[in-house]
Amino acid sequence: MAGLNDELTAALGRLDTPTVCNALEVVAPERRGHGYTTAPLVCVRPELGSLVTVARTATIRAAHPGQGTRGGRTAIDYYAYIDGGPKPCVTVIQDLDGPQRAYGSFWGEVNSNVHKGLGCIGVITDGSVRDLPDIAEGFQMLADRVGPSHAHVHVVDFACPVTVAGMAVADGDLIHADQHGAVVVPWEVTEQVAEAAAQIARREAVIIGAAQKPGFNIDRLREAFGQAAKAG
């Protein structure tokens, strides 16, 4: 399995998430219909660009008072889990409240700063977020919605499989995310993604260039498709 290094992080970070999804259709065609978010998420800071990092996972509830985490673990055990894993990371949190999902927010000024201090640079959740002007500098949030209260929010479990906005994630998965949503990048193809994306871009450039020239018509489009197939 490939690892995440500075060079690979930079290469993937130059791509947006739709481009990564396009590239995965080439290098991992079996992933064409899954592995990415399919429900809309609010990106709090689109100007931060692409997030490329390893997932830490958890589940929460907020609509009713909780009894702590499963297995007798405490909230501090969850933070120890974040601190003990790969850094930087992104925490991917599933809200288990069903129809009352996003009833209360786990995320705001305090938790964003605590997580950032522990090496976590963002969250992807189908719950809610709040305190938008006061969240930690450089901390990214993709969430189902923005809300005002934390209600009874508590961690239920962590280091567990989760599904957020249609995307199934396991602890240790590689995540690429931006204002469009997120996708899990299979570790075994990480080093192929940037080149596949570049090849797709070269082919698309042929078609886009033709479409922007005067006199473009269906015949020029057919010609451009033929040229694009040879590009790369």
JSON list of C-alpha atoms in Angstrom, two decimals:
[
{"chain": "A", "resi": 1, "resn": "MET", "atom": "CA", "xyz": [0.00, 0.00, 0.00]},
{"chain": "A", "resi": 2, "resn": "ALA", "atom": "CA", "xyz": [1.29, 3.44, -0.91]},
{"chain": "A", "resi": 3, "resn": "GLY", "atom": "CA", "xyz": [1.80, 6.04, 1.79]},
{"chain": "A", "resi": 4, "resn": "LEU", "atom": "CA", "xyz": [1.07, 9.75, 1.85]},
{"chain": "A", "resi": 5, "resn": "ASN", "atom": "CA", "xyz": [4.16, 11.93, 1.50]},
{"chain": "A", "resi": 6, "resn": "ASP", "atom": "CA", "xyz": [4.67, 15.63, 0.84]},
{"chain": "A", "resi": 7, "resn": "GLU", "atom": "CA", "xyz": [5.12, 15.15, -2.92]},
{"chain": "A", "resi": 8, "resn": "LEU", "atom": "CA", "xyz": [1.97, 13.07, -3.29]},
{"chain": "A", "resi": 9, "resn": "THR", "atom": "CA", "xyz": [-0.02, 15.41, -1.06]},
{"chain": "A", "resi": 10, "resn": "ALA", "atom": "CA", "xyz": [1.06, 18.39, -3.17]},
{"chain": "A", "resi": 11, "resn": "ALA", "atom": "CA", "xyz": [0.25, 16.61, -6.45]},
{"chain": "A", "resi": 12, "resn": "LEU", "atom": "CA", "xyz": [-3.24, 15.65, -5.30]},
{"chain": "A", "resi": 13, "resn": "GLY", "atom": "CA", "xyz": [-3.75, 19.01, -3.64]},
{"chain": "A", "resi": 14, "resn": "ARG", "atom": "CA", "xyz": [-3.39, 20.76, -6.99]},
{"chain": "A", "resi": 15, "resn": "LEU", "atom": "CA", "xyz": [-6.47, 18.90, -8.23]},
{"chain": "A", "resi": 16, "resn": "ASP", "atom": "CA", "xyz": [-10.08, 19.60, -7.37]},
{"chain": "A", "resi": 17, "resn": "THR", "atom": "CA", "xyz": [-12.26, 16.74, -6.16]},
{"chain": "A", "resi": 18, "resn": "PRO", "atom": "CA", "xyz": [-14.29, 16.36, -9.40]},
{"chain": "A", "resi": 19, "resn": "THR", "atom": "CA", "xyz": [-11.00, 15.95, -11.27]},
{"chain": "A", "resi": 20, "resn": "VAL", "atom": "CA", "xyz": [-9.92, 13.26, -8.81]},
{"chain": "A", "resi": 21, "resn": "CYS", "atom": "CA", "xyz": [-13.23, 11.48, -9.36]},
{"chain": "A", "resi": 22, "resn": "ASN", "atom": "CA", "xyz": [-12.63, 11.63, -13.12]},
{"chain": "A", "resi": 23, "resn": "ALA", "atom": "CA", "xyz": [-9.15, 10.20, -12.69]},
{"chain": "A", "resi": 24, "resn": "LEU", "atom": "CA", "xyz": [-10.44, 7.37, -10.51]},
{"chain": "A", "resi": 25, "resn": "GLU", "atom": "CA", "xyz": [-12.78, 6.35, -13.33]},
{"chain": "A", "resi": 26, "resn": "VAL", "atom": "CA", "xyz": [-9.61, 5.63, -15.32]},
{"chain": "A", "resi": 27, "resn": "VAL", "atom": "CA", "xyz": [-7.31, 4.06, -12.73]},
{"chain": "A", "resi": 28, "resn": "ALA", "atom": "CA", "xyz": [-10.01, 2.35, -10.63]},
{"chain": "A", "resi": 29, "resn": "PRO", "atom": "CA", "xyz": [-13.02, 1.98, -12.96]},
{"chain": "A", "resi": 30, "resn": "GLU", "atom": "CA", "xyz": [-14.87, -0.24, -10.50]},
{"chain": "A", "resi": 31, "resn": "ARG", "atom": "CA", "xyz": [-15.14, 2.84, -8.26]},
{"chain": "A", "resi": 32, "resn": "ARG", "atom": "CA", "xyz": [-17.07, 4.91, -10.81]},
{"chain": "A", "resi": 33, "resn": "GLY", "atom": "CA", "xyz": [-20.39, 4.69, -8.96]},
{"chain": "A", "resi": 34, "resn": "HIS", "atom": "CA", "xyz": [-19.40, 4.82, -5.30]},
{"chain": "A", "resi": 35, "resn": "GLY", "atom": "CA", "xyz": [-16.82, 6.03, -2.81]},
{"chain": "A", "resi": 36, "resn": "TYR", "atom": "CA", "xyz": [-17.75, 9.71, -2.93]},
{"chain": "A", "resi": 37, "resn": "THR", "atom": "CA", "xyz": [-20.33, 11.99, -1.34]},
{"chain": "A", "resi": 38, "resn": "THR", "atom": "CA", "xyz": [-23.69, 11.90, -3.09]},
{"chain": "A", "resi": 39, "resn": "ALA", "atom": "CA", "xyz": [-25.63, 14.26, -0.82]},
{"chain": "A", "resi": 40, "resn": "PRO", "atom": "CA", "xyz": [-24.79, 17.98, -0.71]},
{"chain": "A", "resi": 41, "resn": "LEU", "atom": "CA", "xyz": [-22.52, 19.34, 2.00]},
{"chain": "A", "resi": 42, "resn": "VAL", "atom": "CA", "xyz": [-21.87, 22.95, 3.01]},
{"chain": "A", "resi": 43, "resn": "CYS", "atom": "CA", "xyz": [-18.19, 23.85, 2.60]},
{"chain": "A", "resi": 44, "resn": "VAL", "atom": "CA", "xyz": [-17.48, 26.53, 5.18]},
{"chain": "A", "resi": 45, "resn": "ARG", "atom": "CA", "xyz": [-14.16, 27.68, 3.70]},
{"chain": "A", "resi": 46, "resn": "PRO", "atom": "CA", "xyz": [-13.98, 26.99, -0.04]},
{"chain": "A", "resi": 47, "resn": "GLU", "atom": "CA", "xyz": [-10.98, 29.31, -0.31]},
{"chain": "A", "resi": 48, "resn": "LEU", "atom": "CA", "xyz": [-8.84, 26.72, 1.49]},
{"chain": "A", "resi": 49, "resn": "GLY", "atom": "CA", "xyz": [-8.82, 24.59, -1.63]},
{"chain": "A", "resi": 50, "resn": "SER", "atom": "CA", "xyz": [-8.36, 20.83, -1.66]},
{"chain": "A", "resi": 51, "resn": "LEU", "atom": "CA", "xyz": [-7.92, 18.81, 1.51]},
{"chain": "A", "resi": 52, "resn": "VAL", "atom": "CA", "xyz": [-5.77, 15.69, 1.07]},
{"chain": "A", "resi": 53, "resn": "THR", "atom": "CA", "xyz": [-5.27, 13.63, 4.20]},
{"chain": "A", "resi": 54, "resn": "VAL", "atom": "CA", "xyz": [-6.01, 10.47, 6.16]},
{"chain": "A", "resi": 55, "resn": "ALA", "atom": "CA", "xyz": [-9.40, 9.81, 7.76]},
{"chain": "A", "resi": 56, "resn": "ARG", "atom": "CA", "xyz": [-10.19, 9.30, 11.42]},
{"chain": "A", "resi": 57, "resn": "THR", "atom": "CA", "xyz": [-13.77, 8.24, 11.99]},
{"chain": "A", "resi": 58, "resn": "ALA", "atom": "CA", "xyz": [-16.46, 8.64, 14.65]},
{"chain": "A", "resi": 59, "resn": "THR", "atom": "CA", "xyz": [-20.21, 8.68, 15.23]},
{"chain": "A", "resi": 60, "resn": "ILE", "atom": "CA", "xyz": [-22.25, 11.18, 17.27]},
{"chain": "A", "resi": 61, "resn": "ARG", "atom": "CA", "xyz": [-25.74, 11.82, 18.59]},
{"chain": "A", "resi": 62, "resn": "ALA", "atom": "CA", "xyz": [-27.20, 15.12, 19.81]},
{"chain": "A", "resi": 63, "resn": "ALA", "atom": "CA", "xyz": [-31.00, 14.91, 20.05]},
{"chain": "A", "resi": 64, "resn": "HIS", "atom": "CA", "xyz": [-31.02, 13.21, 23.47]},
{"chain": "A", "resi": 65, "resn": "PRO", "atom": "CA", "xyz": [-28.62, 12.97, 26.43]},
{"chain": "A", "resi": 66, "resn": "GLY", "atom": "CA", "xyz": [-25.96, 10.33, 25.96]},
{"chain": "A", "resi": 67, "resn": "GLN", "atom": "CA", "xyz": [-24.37, 7.70, 28.13]},
{"chain": "A", "resi": 68, "resn": "GLY", "atom": "CA", "xyz": [-20.82, 8.18, 26.86]},
{"chain": "A", "resi": 69, "resn": "THR", "atom": "CA", "xyz": [-19.01, 6.24, 24.19]},
{"chain": "A", "resi": 70, "resn": "ARG", "atom": "CA", "xyz": [-19.45, 2.54, 23.56]},
{"chain": "A", "resi": 71, "resn": "GLY", "atom": "CA", "xyz": [-17.34, 0.03, 25.43]},
{"chain": "A", "resi": 72, "resn": "GLY", "atom": "CA", "xyz": [-16.86, 2.22, 28.47]},
{"chain": "A", "resi": 73, "resn": "ARG", "atom": "CA", "xyz": [-14.60, 4.65, 26.65]},
{"chain": "A", "resi": 74, "resn": "THR", "atom": "CA", "xyz": [-14.81, 8.34, 27.46]},
{"chain": "A", "resi": 75, "resn": "ALA", "atom": "CA", "xyz": [-14.73, 11.52, 25.43]},
{"chain": "A", "resi": 76, "resn": "ILE", "atom": "CA", "xyz": [-11.06, 11.91, 26.28]},
{"chain": "A", "resi": 77, "resn": "ASP", "atom": "CA", "xyz": [-10.45, 8.50, 24.70]},
{"chain": "A", "resi": 78, "resn": "TYR", "atom": "CA", "xyz": [-11.80, 9.91, 21.46]},
{"chain": "A", "resi": 79, "resn": "TYR", "atom": "CA", "xyz": [-9.37, 12.82, 21.60]},
{"chain": "A", "resi": 80, "resn": "ALA", "atom": "CA", "xyz": [-6.53, 10.39, 22.38]},
{"chain": "A", "resi": 81, "resn": "TYR", "atom": "CA", "xyz": [-7.55, 8.48, 19.26]},
{"chain": "A", "resi": 82, "resn": "ILE", "atom": "CA", "xyz": [-7.26, 11.64, 17.16]},
{"chain": "A", "resi": 83, "resn": "ASP", "atom": "CA", "xyz": [-3.89, 12.46, 18.74]},
{"chain": "A", "resi": 84, "resn": "GLY", "atom": "CA", "xyz": [-2.54, 8.95, 18.30]},
{"chain": "A", "resi": 85, "resn": "GLY", "atom": "CA", "xyz": [-3.14, 8.55, 14.59]},
{"chain": "A", "resi": 86, "resn": "PRO", "atom": "CA", "xyz": [-1.47, 9.84, 11.40]},
{"chain": "A", "resi": 87, "resn": "LYS", "atom": "CA", "xyz": [-1.05, 13.60, 11.17]},
{"chain": "A", "resi": 88, "resn": "PRO", "atom": "CA", "xyz": [-2.40, 15.63, 9.60]},
{"chain": "A", "resi": 89, "resn": "CYS", "atom": "CA", "xyz": [-5.80, 13.96, 9.45]},
{"chain": "A", "resi": 90, "resn": "VAL", "atom": "CA", "xyz": [-9.45, 14.75, 8.80]},
{"chain": "A", "resi": 91, "resn": "THR", "atom": "CA", "xyz": [-12.19, 13.49, 11.06]},
{"chain": "A", "resi": 92, "resn": "VAL", "atom": "CA", "xyz": [-15.19, 11.99, 9.27]},
{"chain": "A", "resi": 93, "resn": "ILE", "atom": "CA", "xyz": [-18.20, 11.94, 11.60]},
{"chain": "A", "resi": 94, "resn": "GLN", "atom": "CA", "xyz": [-21.57, 10.31, 11.02]},
{"chain": "A", "resi": 95, "resn": "ASP", "atom": "CA", "xyz": [-24.59, 11.69, 12.86]},
{"chain": "A", "resi": 96, "resn": "LEU", "atom": "CA", "xyz": [-26.77, 8.78, 14.05]},
{"chain": "A", "resi": 97, "resn": "ASP", "atom": "CA", "xyz": [-29.88, 10.80, 14.93]},
{"chain": "A", "resi": 98, "resn": "GLY", "atom": "CA", "xyz": [-31.76, 9.78, 11.80]},
{"chain": "A", "resi": 99, "resn": "PRO", "atom": "CA", "xyz": [-34.61, 12.20, 11.05]},
{"chain": "A", "resi": 100, "resn": "GLN", "atom": "CA", "xyz": [-33.19, 14.51, 13.74]},
{"chain": "A", "resi": 101, "resn": "ARG", "atom": "CA", "xyz": [-29.70, 14.46, 12.24]},
{"chain": "A", "resi": 102, "resn": "ALA", "atom": "CA", "xyz": [-27.81, 17.73, 12.77]},
{"chain": "A", "resi": 103, "resn": "TYR", "atom": "CA", "xyz": [-29.97, 18.50, 15.82]},
{"chain": "A", "resi": 104, "resn": "GLY", "atom": "CA", "xyz": [-26.86, 19.67, 17.67]},
{"chain": "A", "resi": 105, "resn": "SER", "atom": "CA", "xyz": [-23.36, 20.56, 16.56]},
{"chain": "A", "resi": 106, "resn": "PHE", "atom": "CA", "xyz": [-20.16, 18.86, 17.71]},
{"chain": "A", "resi": 107, "resn": "TRP", "atom": "CA", "xyz": [-18.21, 21.55, 15.87]},
{"chain": "A", "resi": 108, "resn": "GLY", "atom": "CA", "xyz": [-17.43, 25.14, 16.69]},
{"chain": "A", "resi": 109, "resn": "GLU", "atom": "CA", "xyz": [-14.73, 27.38, 18.10]},
{"chain": "A", "resi": 110, "resn": "VAL", "atom": "CA", "xyz": [-13.55, 25.02, 20.84]},
{"chain": "A", "resi": 111, "resn": "ASN", "atom": "CA", "xyz": [-13.56, 21.69, 19.03]},
{"chain": "A", "resi": 112, "resn": "SER", "atom": "CA", "xyz": [-12.01, 23.11, 15.87]},
{"chain": "A", "resi": 113, "resn": "ASN", "atom": "CA", "xyz": [-9.11, 24.50, 17.91]},
{"chain": "A", "resi": 114, "resn": "VAL", "atom": "CA", "xyz": [-8.73, 21.31, 19.97]},
{"chain": "A", "resi": 115, "resn": "HIS", "atom": "CA", "xyz": [-8.72, 19.13, 16.86]},
{"chain": "A", "resi": 116, "resn": "LYS", "atom": "CA", "xyz": [-6.32, 21.40, 15.01]},
{"chain": "A", "resi": 117, "resn": "GLY", "atom": "CA", "xyz": [-3.98, 21.31, 18.00]},
{"chain": "A", "resi": 118, "resn": "LEU", "atom": "CA", "xyz": [-4.08, 17.52, 17.86]},
{"chain": "A", "resi": 119, "resn": "GLY", "atom": "CA", "xyz": [-3.15, 17.48, 14.17]},
{"chain": "A", "resi": 120, "resn": "CYS", "atom": "CA", "xyz": [-6.61, 17.33, 12.60]},
{"chain": "A", "resi": 121, "resn": "ILE", "atom": "CA", "xyz": [-7.12, 19.89, 9.83]},
{"chain": "A", "resi": 122, "resn": "GLY", "atom": "CA", "xyz": [-10.79, 19.45, 9.02]},
{"chain": "A", "resi": 123, "resn": "VAL", "atom": "CA", "xyz": [-14.08, 17.65, 9.45]},
{"chain": "A", "resi": 124, "resn": "ILE", "atom": "CA", "xyz": [-16.51, 16.02, 7.05]},
{"chain": "A", "resi": 125, "resn": "THR", "atom": "CA", "xyz": [-19.86, 15.35, 8.69]},
{"chain": "A", "resi": 126, "resn": "ASP", "atom": "CA", "xyz": [-23.54, 14.88, 7.96]},
{"chain": "A", "resi": 127, "resn": "GLY", "atom": "CA", "xyz": [-24.18, 16.72, 11.21]},
{"chain": "A", "resi": 128, "resn": "SER", "atom": "CA", "xyz": [-24.08, 20.46, 11.78]},
{"chain": "A", "resi": 129, "resn": "VAL", "atom": "CA", "xyz": [-21.39, 23.05, 12.47]},
{"chain": "A", "resi": 130, "resn": "ARG", "atom": "CA", "xyz": [-21.48, 26.46, 14.14]},
{"chain": "A", "resi": 131, "resn": "ASP", "atom": "CA", "xyz": [-19.33, 29.39, 15.37]},
{"chain": "A", "resi": 132, "resn": "LEU", "atom": "CA", "xyz": [-18.25, 30.02, 11.79]},
{"chain": "A", "resi": 133, "resn": "PRO", "atom": "CA", "xyz": [-16.36, 33.30, 12.37]},
{"chain": "A", "resi": 134, "resn": "ASP", "atom": "CA", "xyz": [-14.44, 31.75, 15.26]},
{"chain": "A", "resi": 135, "resn": "ILE", "atom": "CA", "xyz": [-13.35, 28.33, 14.02]},
{"chain": "A", "resi": 136, "resn": "ALA", "atom": "CA", "xyz": [-9.62, 27.63, 14.03]},
{"chain": "A", "resi": 137, "resn": "GLU", "atom": "CA", "xyz": [-7.59, 29.28, 11.29]},
{"chain": "A", "resi": 138, "resn": "GLY", "atom": "CA", "xyz": [-7.07, 26.96, 8.34]},
{"chain": "A", "resi": 139, "resn": "PHE", "atom": "CA", "xyz": [-9.55, 24.38, 9.64]},
{"chain": "A", "resi": 140, "resn": "GLN", "atom": "CA", "xyz": [-11.92, 23.10, 6.96]},
{"chain": "A", "resi": 141, "resn": "MET", "atom": "CA", "xyz": [-15.52, 22.07, 7.56]},
{"chain": "A", "resi": 142, "resn": "LEU", "atom": "CA", "xyz": [-17.84, 20.20, 5.21]},
{"chain": "A", "resi": 143, "resn": "ALA", "atom": "CA", "xyz": [-21.19, 19.64, 6.89]},
{"chain": "A", "resi": 144, "resn": "ASP", "atom": "CA", "xyz": [-24.83, 18.94, 6.20]},
{"chain": "A", "resi": 145, "resn": "ARG", "atom": "CA", "xyz": [-25.83, 22.32, 7.58]},
{"chain": "A", "resi": 146, "resn": "VAL", "atom": "CA", "xyz": [-25.04, 25.22, 9.90]},
{"chain": "A", "resi": 147, "resn": "GLY", "atom": "CA", "xyz": [-26.89, 25.37, 13.23]},
{"chain": "A", "resi": 148, "resn": "PRO", "atom": "CA", "xyz": [-26.82, 27.38, 16.47]},
{"chain": "A", "resi": 149, "resn": "SER", "atom": "CA", "xyz": [-26.74, 24.81, 19.31]},
{"chain": "A", "resi": 150, "resn": "HIS", "atom": "CA", "xyz": [-24.72, 21.81, 20.45]},
{"chain": "A", "resi": 151, "resn": "ALA", "atom": "CA", "xyz": [-27.81, 20.35, 22.21]},
{"chain": "A", "resi": 152, "resn": "HIS", "atom": "CA", "xyz": [-26.84, 16.99, 23.78]},
{"chain": "A", "resi": 153, "resn": "VAL", "atom": "CA", "xyz": [-24.05, 16.20, 21.33]},
{"chain": "A", "resi": 154, "resn": "HIS", "atom": "CA", "xyz": [-21.71, 13.38, 22.32]},
{"chain": "A", "resi": 155, "resn": "VAL", "atom": "CA", "xyz": [-19.40, 10.88, 20.68]},
{"chain": "A", "resi": 156, "resn": "VAL", "atom": "CA", "xyz": [-20.96, 7.41, 20.43]},
{"chain": "A", "resi": 157, "resn": "ASP", "atom": "CA", "xyz": [-18.12, 5.46, 18.82]},
{"chain": "A", "resi": 158, "resn": "PHE", "atom": "CA", "xyz": [-14.84, 6.03, 17.01]},
{"chain": "A", "resi": 159, "resn": "ALA", "atom": "CA", "xyz": [-12.34, 4.18, 14.82]},
{"chain": "A", "resi": 160, "resn": "CYS", "atom": "CA", "xyz": [-15.39, 2.59, 13.23]},
{"chain": "A", "resi": 161, "resn": "PRO", "atom": "CA", "xyz": [-16.79, 2.42, 9.67]},
{"chain": "A", "resi": 162, "resn": "VAL", "atom": "CA", "xyz": [-19.03, 5.39, 8.89]},
{"chain": "A", "resi": 163, "resn": "THR", "atom": "CA", "xyz": [-21.16, 6.62, 6.02]},
{"chain": "A", "resi": 164, "resn": "VAL", "atom": "CA", "xyz": [-21.37, 10.38, 5.54]},
{"chain": "A", "resi": 165, "resn": "ALA", "atom": "CA", "xyz": [-23.42, 11.94, 2.74]},
{"chain": "A", "resi": 166, "resn": "GLY", "atom": "CA", "xyz": [-23.38, 8.61, 0.91]},
{"chain": "A", "resi": 167, "resn": "MET", "atom": "CA", "xyz": [-19.61, 8.11, 1.23]},
{"chain": "A", "resi": 168, "resn": "ALA", "atom": "CA", "xyz": [-18.47, 5.02, 3.16]},
{"chain": "A", "resi": 169, "resn": "VAL", "atom": "CA", "xyz": [-15.22, 5.66, 5.06]},
{"chain": "A", "resi": 170, "resn": "ALA", "atom": "CA", "xyz": [-12.99, 3.52, 7.25]},
{"chain": "A", "resi": 171, "resn": "ASP", "atom": "CA", "xyz": [-10.29, 4.63, 9.64]},
{"chain": "A", "resi": 172, "resn": "GLY", "atom": "CA", "xyz": [-7.09, 5.21, 7.67]},
{"chain": "A", "resi": 173, "resn": "ASP", "atom": "CA", "xyz": [-8.72, 5.87, 4.28]},
{"chain": "A", "resi": 174, "resn": "LEU", "atom": "CA", "xyz": [-7.24, 8.60, 2.10]},
{"chain": "A", "resi": 175, "resn": "ILE", "atom": "CA", "xyz": [-9.67, 11.48, 1.62]},
{"chain": "A", "resi": 176, "resn": "HIS", "atom": "CA", "xyz": [-9.70, 14.17, -1.06]},
{"chain": "A", "resi": 177, "resn": "ALA", "atom": "CA", "xyz": [-12.23, 16.95, -0.42]},
{"chain": "A", "resi": 178, "resn": "ASP", "atom": "CA", "xyz": [-13.08, 20.48, -1.49]},
{"chain": "A", "resi": 179, "resn": "GLN", "atom": "CA", "xyz": [-16.15, 22.68, -1.97]},
{"chain": "A", "resi": 180, "resn": "HIS", "atom": "CA", "xyz": [-17.74, 20.04, -4.24]},
{"chain": "A", "resi": 181, "resn": "GLY", "atom": "CA", "xyz": [-17.66, 17.23, -1.65]},
{"chain": "A", "resi": 182, "resn": "ALA", "atom": "CA", "xyz": [-15.29, 14.38, -0.89]},
{"chain": "A", "resi": 183, "resn": "VAL", "atom": "CA", "xyz": [-14.02, 11.09, -2.28]},
{"chain": "A", "resi": 184, "resn": "VAL", "atom": "CA", "xyz": [-12.07, 8.16, -0.87]},
{"chain": "A", "resi": 185, "resn": "VAL", "atom": "CA", "xyz": [-8.94, 7.55, -2.95]},
{"chain": "A", "resi": 186, "resn": "PRO", "atom": "CA", "xyz": [-7.86, 3.89, -2.88]},
{"chain": "A", "resi": 187, "resn": "TRP", "atom": "CA", "xyz": [-4.32, 3.71, -1.54]},
{"chain": "A", "resi": 188, "resn": "GLU", "atom": "CA", "xyz": [-3.21, 1.32, -4.28]},
{"chain": "A", "resi": 189, "resn": "VAL", "atom": "CA", "xyz": [-3.85, 3.88, -7.04]},
{"chain": "A", "resi": 190, "resn": "THR", "atom": "CA", "xyz": [-2.81, 7.12, -5.33]},
{"chain": "A", "resi": 191, "resn": "GLU", "atom": "CA", "xyz": [0.36, 7.53, -7.39]},
{"chain": "A", "resi": 192, "resn": "GLN", "atom": "CA", "xyz": [-1.58, 7.09, -10.65]},
{"chain": "A", "resi": 193, "resn": "VAL", "atom": "CA", "xyz": [-4.23, 9.72, -10.03]},
{"chain": "A", "resi": 194, "resn": "ALA", "atom": "CA", "xyz": [-2.26, 12.86, -10.94]},
{"chain": "A", "resi": 195, "resn": "GLU", "atom": "CA", "xyz": [-1.06, 11.49, -14.30]},
{"chain": "A", "resi": 196, "resn": "ALA", "atom": "CA", "xyz": [-4.53, 10.19, -15.17]},
{"chain": "A", "resi": 197, "resn": "ALA", "atom": "CA", "xyz": [-5.93, 13.64, -14.35]},
{"chain": "A", "resi": 198, "resn": "ALA", "atom": "CA", "xyz": [-3.32, 15.29, -16.57]},
{"chain": "A", "resi": 199, "resn": "GLN", "atom": "CA", "xyz": [-4.18, 13.00, -19.47]},
{"chain": "A", "resi": 200, "resn": "ILE", "atom": "CA", "xyz": [-7.88, 13.76, -19.07]},
{"chain": "A", "resi": 201, "resn": "ALA", "atom": "CA", "xyz": [-7.11, 17.50, -18.97]},
{"chain": "A", "resi": 202, "resn": "ARG", "atom": "CA", "xyz": [-5.14, 17.28, -22.22]},
{"chain": "A", "resi": 203, "resn": "ARG", "atom": "CA", "xyz": [-8.04, 15.55, -23.94]},
{"chain": "A", "resi": 204, "resn": "GLU", "atom": "CA", "xyz": [-10.60, 17.96, -22.58]},
{"chain": "A", "resi": 205, "resn": "ALA", "atom": "CA", "xyz": [-8.46, 20.92, -23.65]},
{"chain": "A", "resi": 206, "resn": "VAL", "atom": "CA", "xyz": [-8.77, 19.82, -27.28]},
{"chain": "A", "resi": 207, "resn": "ILE", "atom": "CA", "xyz": [-12.57, 19.83, -27.12]},
{"chain": "A", "resi": 208, "resn": "ILE", "atom": "CA", "xyz": [-12.83, 23.05, -25.10]},
{"chain": "A", "resi": 209, "resn": "GLY", "atom": "CA", "xyz": [-10.39, 24.81, -27.42]},
{"chain": "A", "resi": 210, "resn": "ALA", "atom": "CA", "xyz": [-12.39, 23.79, -30.47]},
{"chain": "A", "resi": 211, "resn": "ALA", "atom": "CA", "xyz": [-15.66, 24.88, -28.86]},
{"chain": "A", "resi": 212, "resn": "GLN", "atom": "CA", "xyz": [-14.27, 28.36, -28.18]},
{"chain": "A", "resi": 213, "resn": "LYS", "atom": "CA", "xyz": [-13.18, 29.02, -31.77]},
{"chain": "A", "resi": 214, "resn": "PRO", "atom": "CA", "xyz": [-15.39, 30.89, -34.26]},
{"chain": "A", "resi": 215, "resn": "GLY", "atom": "CA", "xyz": [-17.30, 28.66, -36.61]},
{"chain": "A", "resi": 216, "resn": "PHE", "atom": "CA", "xyz": [-17.65, 25.78, -34.18]},
{"chain": "A", "resi": 217, "resn": "ASN", "atom": "CA", "xyz": [-20.30, 23.31, -35.28]},
{"chain": "A", "resi": 218, "resn": "ILE", "atom": "CA", "xyz": [-21.12, 19.62, -35.09]},
{"chain": "A", "resi": 219, "resn": "ASP", "atom": "CA", "xyz": [-18.49, 18.75, -37.70]},
{"chain": "A", "resi": 220, "resn": "ARG", "atom": "CA", "xyz": [-15.80, 20.55, -35.70]},
{"chain": "A", "resi": 221, "resn": "LEU", "atom": "CA", "xyz": [-17.03, 18.76, -32.61]},
{"chain": "A", "resi": 222, "resn": "ARG", "atom": "CA", "xyz": [-16.69, 15.36, -34.28]},
{"chain": "A", "resi": 223, "resn": "GLU", "atom": "CA", "xyz": [-13.20, 16.32, -35.40]},
{"chain": "A", "resi": 224, "resn": "ALA", "atom": "CA", "xyz": [-12.29, 17.49, -31.89]},
{"chain": "A", "resi": 225, "resn": "PHE", "atom": "CA", "xyz": [-13.52, 14.23, -30.37]},
{"chain": "A", "resi": 226, "resn": "GLY", "atom": "CA", "xyz": [-11.26, 12.34, -32.75]},
{"chain": "A", "resi": 227, "resn": "GLN", "atom": "CA", "xyz": [-8.27, 14.51, -31.90]},
{"chain": "A", "resi": 228, "resn": "ALA", "atom": "CA", "xyz": [-8.96, 14.30, -28.19]},
{"chain": "A", "resi": 229, "resn": "ALA", "atom": "CA", "xyz": [-8.95, 10.49, -28.33]},
{"chain": "A", "resi": 230, "resn": "LYS", "atom": "CA", "xyz": [-5.39, 10.65, -29.65]},
{"chain": "A", "resi": 231, "resn": "ALA", "atom": "CA", "xyz": [-4.22, 13.26, -27.16]},
{"chain": "A", "resi": 232, "resn": "GLY", "atom": "CA", "xyz": [-2.21, 12.37, -24.10]}
]
